[in-house]
mmCIF file of C-alpha atoms in Angstrom:
data_model
loop_
_atom_site.group_PDB
_atom_site.id
_atom_site.type_symbol
_atom_site.label_atom_id
_atom_site.label_comp_id
_atom_site.label_asym_id
_atom_site.label_seq_id
_atom_site.Cartn_x
_atom_site.Cartn_y
_atom_site.Cartn_z
ATOM 1 C CA MET K 137 85.359 122.354 141.891
ATOM 2 C CA ALA K 138 84.927 119.353 138.488
ATOM 3 C CA ARG K 139 81.203 120.570 137.541
ATOM 4 C CA ILE K 140 82.222 123.945 137.165
ATOM 5 C CA ASP K 141 84.593 122.198 135.076
ATOM 6 C CA PRO K 142 83.982 119.831 132.610
ATOM 7 C CA ASP K 143 87.626 118.822 131.381
ATOM 8 C CA LYS K 144 88.361 118.106 135.246
ATOM 9 C CA THR K 145 84.068 116.364 135.856
ATOM 10 C CA ARG K 146 85.544 113.952 132.253
ATOM 11 C CA ALA K 147 88.394 112.936 133.759
ATOM 12 C CA PHE K 148 86.782 112.305 137.636
ATOM 13 C CA ALA K 149 83.811 110.346 135.698
ATOM 14 C CA ARG K 150 86.889 108.224 133.344
ATOM 15 C CA GLU K 151 87.873 106.972 136.935
ATOM 16 C CA LEU K 152 84.574 106.441 138.119
ATOM 17 C CA ILE K 153 83.535 104.221 135.176
ATOM 18 C CA ALA K 154 86.996 102.273 135.413
ATOM 19 C CA LEU K 155 86.248 100.817 139.164
ATOM 20 C CA LYS K 156 82.744 100.037 137.623
ATOM 21 C CA PRO K 157 81.018 100.733 140.110
ATOM 22 C CA ASP K 158 77.318 99.085 140.618
ATOM 23 C CA LEU K 159 76.188 102.149 141.026
ATOM 24 C CA ILE K 160 76.735 106.271 139.951
ATOM 25 C CA VAL K 161 74.832 109.104 142.640
ATOM 26 C CA ALA K 162 75.190 112.029 140.363
ATOM 27 C CA GLY K 163 74.377 115.763 140.820
ATOM 28 C CA THR K 164 74.232 118.556 138.600
ATOM 29 C CA ASN K 165 72.780 118.836 134.331
ATOM 30 C CA GLN K 166 77.029 119.238 133.453
ATOM 31 C CA VAL K 167 77.980 116.316 135.592
ATOM 32 C CA VAL K 168 75.309 113.783 133.991
ATOM 33 C CA THR K 169 75.083 115.121 130.910
ATOM 34 C CA ILE K 170 79.123 113.838 130.807
ATOM 35 C CA LEU K 171 78.509 110.417 132.501
ATOM 36 C CA MET K 172 76.189 110.296 129.973
ATOM 37 C CA GLU K 173 78.734 110.578 127.150
ATOM 38 C CA LYS K 174 80.941 107.539 128.939
ATOM 39 C CA THR K 175 78.236 104.712 129.980
ATOM 40 C CA GLN K 176 74.911 103.527 129.615
ATOM 41 C CA THR K 177 75.222 100.431 130.987
ATOM 42 C CA ILE K 178 75.602 101.660 134.500
ATOM 43 C CA PRO K 179 72.985 102.466 136.321
ATOM 44 C CA ILE K 180 72.311 106.582 136.813
ATOM 45 C CA VAL K 181 70.339 107.895 139.972
ATOM 46 C CA PHE K 182 70.543 111.802 139.063
ATOM 47 C CA VAL K 183 70.012 114.814 141.939
ATOM 48 C CA PHE K 184 69.784 118.475 141.470
ATOM 49 C CA ILE K 185 68.384 117.639 137.869
ATOM 50 C CA GLY K 186 66.843 120.330 135.093
ATOM 51 C CA ASP K 187 63.925 119.104 133.107
ATOM 52 C CA PRO K 188 65.029 115.469 132.169
ATOM 53 C CA VAL K 189 63.280 115.582 129.562
ATOM 54 C CA GLY K 190 64.099 117.928 128.012
ATOM 55 C CA SER K 191 67.776 117.662 128.777
ATOM 56 C CA ARG K 192 67.490 113.814 127.262
ATOM 57 C CA TYR K 193 68.536 112.593 130.393
ATOM 58 C CA ALA K 194 64.060 110.797 131.198
ATOM 59 C CA VAL K 195 61.896 109.417 127.390
ATOM 60 C CA SER K 196 59.466 110.575 129.956
ATOM 61 C CA LEU K 197 59.336 111.136 133.768
ATOM 62 C CA ASN K 198 56.866 108.646 134.751
ATOM 63 C CA GLN K 199 59.242 105.968 132.446
ATOM 64 C CA PRO K 200 62.349 106.764 132.100
ATOM 65 C CA GLY K 201 63.340 104.700 129.432
ATOM 66 C CA ARG K 202 67.789 104.205 130.059
ATOM 67 C CA ASN K 203 70.192 103.715 132.330
ATOM 68 C CA LEU K 204 68.822 106.768 134.573
ATOM 69 C CA THR K 205 66.325 107.771 136.710
ATOM 70 C CA GLY K 206 65.903 110.494 140.037
ATOM 71 C CA PHE K 207 64.600 113.707 140.748
ATOM 72 C CA ALA K 208 64.517 117.150 138.867
ATOM 73 C CA ASN K 209 65.671 120.239 140.973
ATOM 74 C CA PHE K 210 62.452 122.190 140.450
ATOM 75 C CA GLU K 211 59.193 121.967 138.384
ATOM 76 C CA LYS K 212 58.101 123.244 135.193
ATOM 77 C CA PRO K 213 56.177 127.647 136.872
ATOM 78 C CA MET K 214 59.548 127.154 138.915
ATOM 79 C CA GLY K 215 60.550 130.888 136.883
ATOM 80 C CA SER K 216 57.468 132.468 137.477
ATOM 81 C CA LYS K 217 57.746 131.447 140.990
ATOM 82 C CA TRP K 218 61.005 132.877 141.699
ATOM 83 C CA LEU K 219 58.885 136.430 140.891
ATOM 84 C CA GLU K 220 56.291 135.503 143.115
ATOM 85 C CA VAL K 221 59.434 136.142 145.844
ATOM 86 C CA LEU K 222 61.082 138.190 144.271
ATOM 87 C CA LYS K 223 58.217 141.162 143.920
ATOM 88 C CA GLU K 224 56.841 140.108 147.697
ATOM 89 C CA VAL K 225 60.525 141.445 149.034
ATOM 90 C CA VAL K 226 60.965 144.212 146.796
ATOM 91 C CA SER K 227 57.486 145.434 145.681
ATOM 92 C CA GLN K 228 58.412 148.236 144.095
ATOM 93 C CA THR K 229 59.708 146.658 141.644
ATOM 94 C CA LYS K 230 58.417 146.251 138.425
ATOM 95 C CA GLN K 231 61.847 145.995 136.141
ATOM 96 C CA VAL K 232 63.269 142.800 136.117
ATOM 97 C CA GLY K 233 65.982 141.034 134.448
ATOM 98 C CA PHE K 234 66.872 137.511 134.011
ATOM 99 C CA VAL K 235 69.881 135.891 134.542
ATOM 100 C CA TYR K 236 70.234 132.187 132.398
ATOM 101 C CA HIS K 237 72.244 129.929 129.791
ATOM 102 C CA PRO K 238 70.797 130.402 126.870
ATOM 103 C CA ALA K 239 71.902 127.015 126.128
ATOM 104 C CA ALA K 240 69.915 125.259 129.485
ATOM 105 C CA SER K 241 67.237 123.272 128.206
ATOM 106 C CA PRO K 242 65.799 123.929 131.935
ATOM 107 C CA HIS K 243 67.082 127.612 131.930
ATOM 108 C CA VAL K 244 64.984 127.934 128.519
ATOM 109 C CA GLU K 245 61.922 126.690 130.777
ATOM 110 C CA SER K 246 61.779 128.748 133.441
ATOM 111 C CA LEU K 247 62.415 131.763 131.630
ATOM 112 C CA HIS K 248 59.951 131.104 129.908
ATOM 113 C CA SER K 249 57.633 130.410 132.725
ATOM 114 C CA ALA K 250 58.814 133.967 133.985
ATOM 115 C CA GLU K 251 57.717 135.775 131.050
ATOM 116 C CA ALA K 252 54.376 134.148 131.280
ATOM 117 C CA SER K 253 53.787 135.559 134.228
ATOM 118 C CA ALA K 254 55.702 138.523 134.649
ATOM 119 C CA PRO K 255 52.606 140.778 132.819
ATOM 120 C CA SER K 256 49.688 139.193 136.043
ATOM 121 C CA LEU K 257 52.487 140.903 138.503
ATOM 122 C CA GLY K 258 52.682 144.208 136.912
ATOM 123 C CA LEU K 259 56.865 143.184 135.769
ATOM 124 C CA GLU K 260 58.985 143.988 132.782
ATOM 125 C CA LEU K 261 60.707 141.127 131.870
ATOM 126 C CA THR K 262 64.381 141.703 130.141
ATOM 127 C CA ALA K 263 65.941 138.106 129.535
ATOM 128 C CA ILE K 264 69.902 138.744 130.204
ATOM 129 C CA PRO K 265 71.299 135.689 129.193
ATOM 130 C CA VAL K 266 74.709 134.170 129.430
ATOM 131 C CA GLN K 267 77.368 132.039 128.536
ATOM 132 C CA SER K 268 81.206 133.536 129.990
ATOM 133 C CA VAL K 269 82.197 135.490 133.123
ATOM 134 C CA ALA K 270 81.870 138.505 130.252
ATOM 135 C CA ASP K 271 78.833 138.116 129.631
ATOM 136 C CA ILE K 272 77.998 138.483 133.172
ATOM 137 C CA GLU K 273 80.151 141.372 133.477
ATOM 138 C CA ARG K 274 78.761 143.399 131.450
ATOM 139 C CA LEU K 275 74.795 142.914 130.762
ATOM 140 C CA ILE K 276 74.186 142.594 134.209
ATOM 141 C CA PRO K 277 75.725 146.304 135.037
ATOM 142 C CA ASN K 278 73.863 147.798 131.458
ATOM 143 C CA PHE K 279 71.492 145.959 133.072
ATOM 144 C CA ALA K 280 70.647 147.803 136.547
ATOM 145 C CA ASN K 281 72.349 150.648 133.984
ATOM 146 C CA ALA K 282 69.324 151.326 132.071
ATOM 147 C CA GLY K 283 66.679 151.720 134.363
ATOM 148 C CA SER K 284 65.546 152.373 137.432
ATOM 149 C CA HIS K 285 63.738 149.837 140.398
ATOM 150 C CA GLY K 286 65.322 147.021 139.172
ATOM 151 C CA ALA K 287 65.880 143.436 140.325
ATOM 152 C CA LEU K 288 67.131 140.664 138.964
ATOM 153 C CA VAL K 289 66.691 136.484 139.592
ATOM 154 C CA VAL K 290 69.557 133.772 138.762
ATOM 155 C CA ALA K 291 68.794 130.752 136.644
ATOM 156 C CA PRO K 292 71.240 127.626 138.763
ATOM 157 C CA HIS K 293 74.713 126.715 136.958
ATOM 158 C CA ALA K 294 77.638 125.943 136.808
ATOM 159 C CA LEU K 295 78.779 129.399 135.757
ATOM 160 C CA THR K 296 76.642 130.929 137.061
ATOM 161 C CA LEU K 297 77.286 129.143 140.274
ATOM 162 C CA GLY K 298 80.887 129.055 139.524
ATOM 163 C CA ARG K 299 80.794 133.559 139.603
ATOM 164 C CA ARG K 300 78.669 133.856 142.369
ATOM 165 C CA GLU K 301 81.076 136.288 144.435
ATOM 166 C CA LEU K 302 81.374 138.016 141.651
ATOM 167 C CA ILE K 303 76.935 138.817 140.330
ATOM 168 C CA THR K 304 77.381 139.452 144.209
ATOM 169 C CA ASP K 305 79.545 142.084 143.789
ATOM 170 C CA ILE K 306 77.657 143.287 140.765
ATOM 171 C CA VAL K 307 74.405 143.353 142.024
ATOM 172 C CA THR K 308 75.672 145.272 145.075
ATOM 173 C CA ARG K 309 77.400 147.425 143.911
ATOM 174 C CA HIS K 310 74.178 149.216 141.258
ATOM 175 C CA LYS K 311 72.313 148.166 144.123
ATOM 176 C CA LEU K 312 69.883 145.219 142.754
ATOM 177 C CA PRO K 313 67.937 143.107 143.793
ATOM 178 C CA GLY K 314 68.591 139.492 143.899
ATOM 179 C CA GLY K 315 66.482 136.248 143.758
ATOM 180 C CA TYR K 316 68.312 133.389 143.369
ATOM 181 C CA GLY K 317 67.493 129.657 142.219
ATOM 182 C CA ASP K 318 70.139 127.926 144.810
ATOM 183 C CA ARG K 319 70.759 128.335 148.872
ATOM 184 C CA TYR K 320 74.928 129.253 147.466
ATOM 185 C CA PHE K 321 73.637 132.655 146.283
ATOM 186 C CA ALA K 322 72.149 133.932 149.047
ATOM 187 C CA ARG K 323 75.264 132.587 151.591
ATOM 188 C CA SER K 324 77.244 134.428 149.443
ATOM 189 C CA GLY K 325 75.861 137.740 149.780
ATOM 190 C CA GLY K 326 72.797 137.322 147.488
ATOM 191 C CA LEU K 327 69.333 138.138 148.984
ATOM 192 C CA LEU K 328 67.181 135.221 148.613
ATOM 193 C CA SER K 329 67.637 132.421 147.626
ATOM 194 C CA HIS K 330 64.413 129.850 146.224
ATOM 195 C CA ARG K 331 64.845 126.167 145.654
ATOM 196 C CA ILE K 332 64.347 122.347 146.467
ATOM 197 C CA ASN K 333 64.895 121.100 150.240
ATOM 198 C CA PRO K 334 68.212 119.022 149.078
ATOM 199 C CA PRO K 335 68.594 117.397 151.857
ATOM 200 C CA ASP K 336 65.274 115.866 151.020
ATOM 201 C CA GLN K 337 65.783 114.752 147.841
ATOM 202 C CA LEU K 338 68.616 112.915 148.267
ATOM 203 C CA ARG K 339 67.302 110.605 151.978
ATOM 204 C CA ARG K 340 64.824 110.676 148.336
ATOM 205 C CA ALA K 341 67.907 108.940 146.408
ATOM 206 C CA ALA K 342 68.784 106.803 148.561
ATOM 207 C CA THR K 343 65.158 104.882 147.905
ATOM 208 C CA TYR K 344 65.880 104.939 144.640
ATOM 209 C CA VAL K 345 69.449 103.517 144.976
ATOM 210 C CA ASN K 346 67.981 100.556 147.540
ATOM 211 C CA ALA K 347 66.219 99.625 145.869
ATOM 212 C CA ILE K 348 68.473 98.978 141.687
ATOM 213 C CA LEU K 349 70.880 96.906 143.676
ATOM 214 C CA LYS K 350 68.020 94.992 144.532
ATOM 215 C CA GLY K 351 67.659 94.148 141.290
ATOM 216 C CA ALA K 352 64.819 97.637 139.806
ATOM 217 C CA LYS K 353 65.522 99.277 136.814
ATOM 218 C CA PRO K 354 66.186 102.494 136.473
ATOM 219 C CA GLY K 355 64.551 102.649 133.047
ATOM 220 C CA GLU K 356 61.432 101.407 134.911
ATOM 221 C CA LEU K 357 61.975 103.481 137.691
ATOM 222 C CA PRO K 358 59.347 107.297 138.165
ATOM 223 C CA VAL K 359 61.522 110.346 137.955
ATOM 224 C CA GLN K 360 60.546 112.272 140.766
ATOM 225 C CA LEU K 361 59.341 115.828 141.592
ATOM 226 C CA PRO K 362 60.025 118.286 144.190
ATOM 227 C CA THR K 363 58.018 117.966 147.143
ATOM 228 C CA GLN K 364 59.897 120.099 149.750
ATOM 229 C CA TYR K 365 60.820 123.938 148.634
ATOM 230 C CA GLU K 366 63.265 126.393 151.284
ATOM 231 C CA MET K 367 63.066 129.974 151.156
ATOM 232 C CA ILE K 368 66.763 131.711 152.795
ATOM 233 C CA ILE K 369 66.699 135.727 153.090
ATOM 234 C CA ASN K 370 70.271 137.543 152.899
ATOM 235 C CA LEU K 371 69.377 140.795 155.794
ATOM 236 C CA ALA K 372 73.090 141.670 155.506
ATOM 237 C CA ALA K 373 72.873 141.622 151.910
ATOM 238 C CA ALA K 374 69.185 143.753 152.778
ATOM 239 C CA LYS K 375 71.266 146.632 154.798
ATOM 240 C CA ARG K 376 73.346 147.093 151.557
ATOM 241 C CA LEU K 377 70.794 147.424 149.170
ATOM 242 C CA GLY K 378 68.919 149.289 151.298
ATOM 243 C CA VAL K 379 65.180 146.865 151.351
ATOM 244 C CA GLU K 380 63.188 146.137 154.225
ATOM 245 C CA THR K 381 61.876 142.260 155.212
ATOM 246 C CA SER K 382 58.591 142.251 157.065
ATOM 247 C CA PRO K 383 58.040 140.200 159.726
ATOM 248 C CA LEU K 384 55.667 137.920 157.921
ATOM 249 C CA LEU K 385 58.874 137.226 154.746
ATOM 250 C CA LEU K 386 60.982 136.397 157.904
ATOM 251 C CA SER K 387 58.612 133.814 159.631
ATOM 252 C CA GLN K 388 58.116 132.363 155.732
ATOM 253 C CA ALA K 389 61.632 131.698 155.461
ATOM 254 C CA ASP K 390 63.169 128.335 156.519
ATOM 255 C CA GLU K 391 66.363 130.474 157.287
ATOM 256 C CA VAL K 392 67.588 134.132 157.985
ATOM 257 C CA ILE K 393 71.081 135.407 157.607
ATOM 258 C CA GLU K 394 72.504 138.228 159.856
#
């Protein structure tokens, strides 16, 4: 996948910009960052983006100010929300590891949100910074082996998404319930995911595409925050991990994987 390989993404970006499109719709921080390197004039509508201001895609949410605008992936409190959802599923958990990429501004913001809310949830949070596959293979097992009744939150990133099968294999092997920030993890064997509703964000992005093609300036269209979220629970993963899921929680899920 191009979004996991920066060199492929840069090659695709060069090819795309050479076609001189009227507008580009782009998803994920990695892709948008690379497109920004290649053009400062072609309008870009971004989707599935974390922390647009901290990532320097927008001067502010109300006035992006450049050739970009679009839709954020999650709000600032998302790290705390991931903890809350995970606590609902595995109520006995006391220790939670937070897997994040330390160079990703949205991840750092989510970590701080989770750190602020952990004490009120009766949780002890351990930051697990990963920048490579080797970090994943070493640090997650280290966390699992260091504590008891532990659980894991994994923030979505090209690295973690690209190695989601590896991550879910590790957590299953160590009986480590996991809450994930992207639906692909739950569909790859993770316990649960909580994130924005992708079709809703794409439908909303279409209104910006229409406005820009009719003459609106992207820098004057405010960056919008999510309005709909979805939760997916994987019952097969719950069984492997020995986690019981309540009927009430299942009724709140948008999708249940048998």
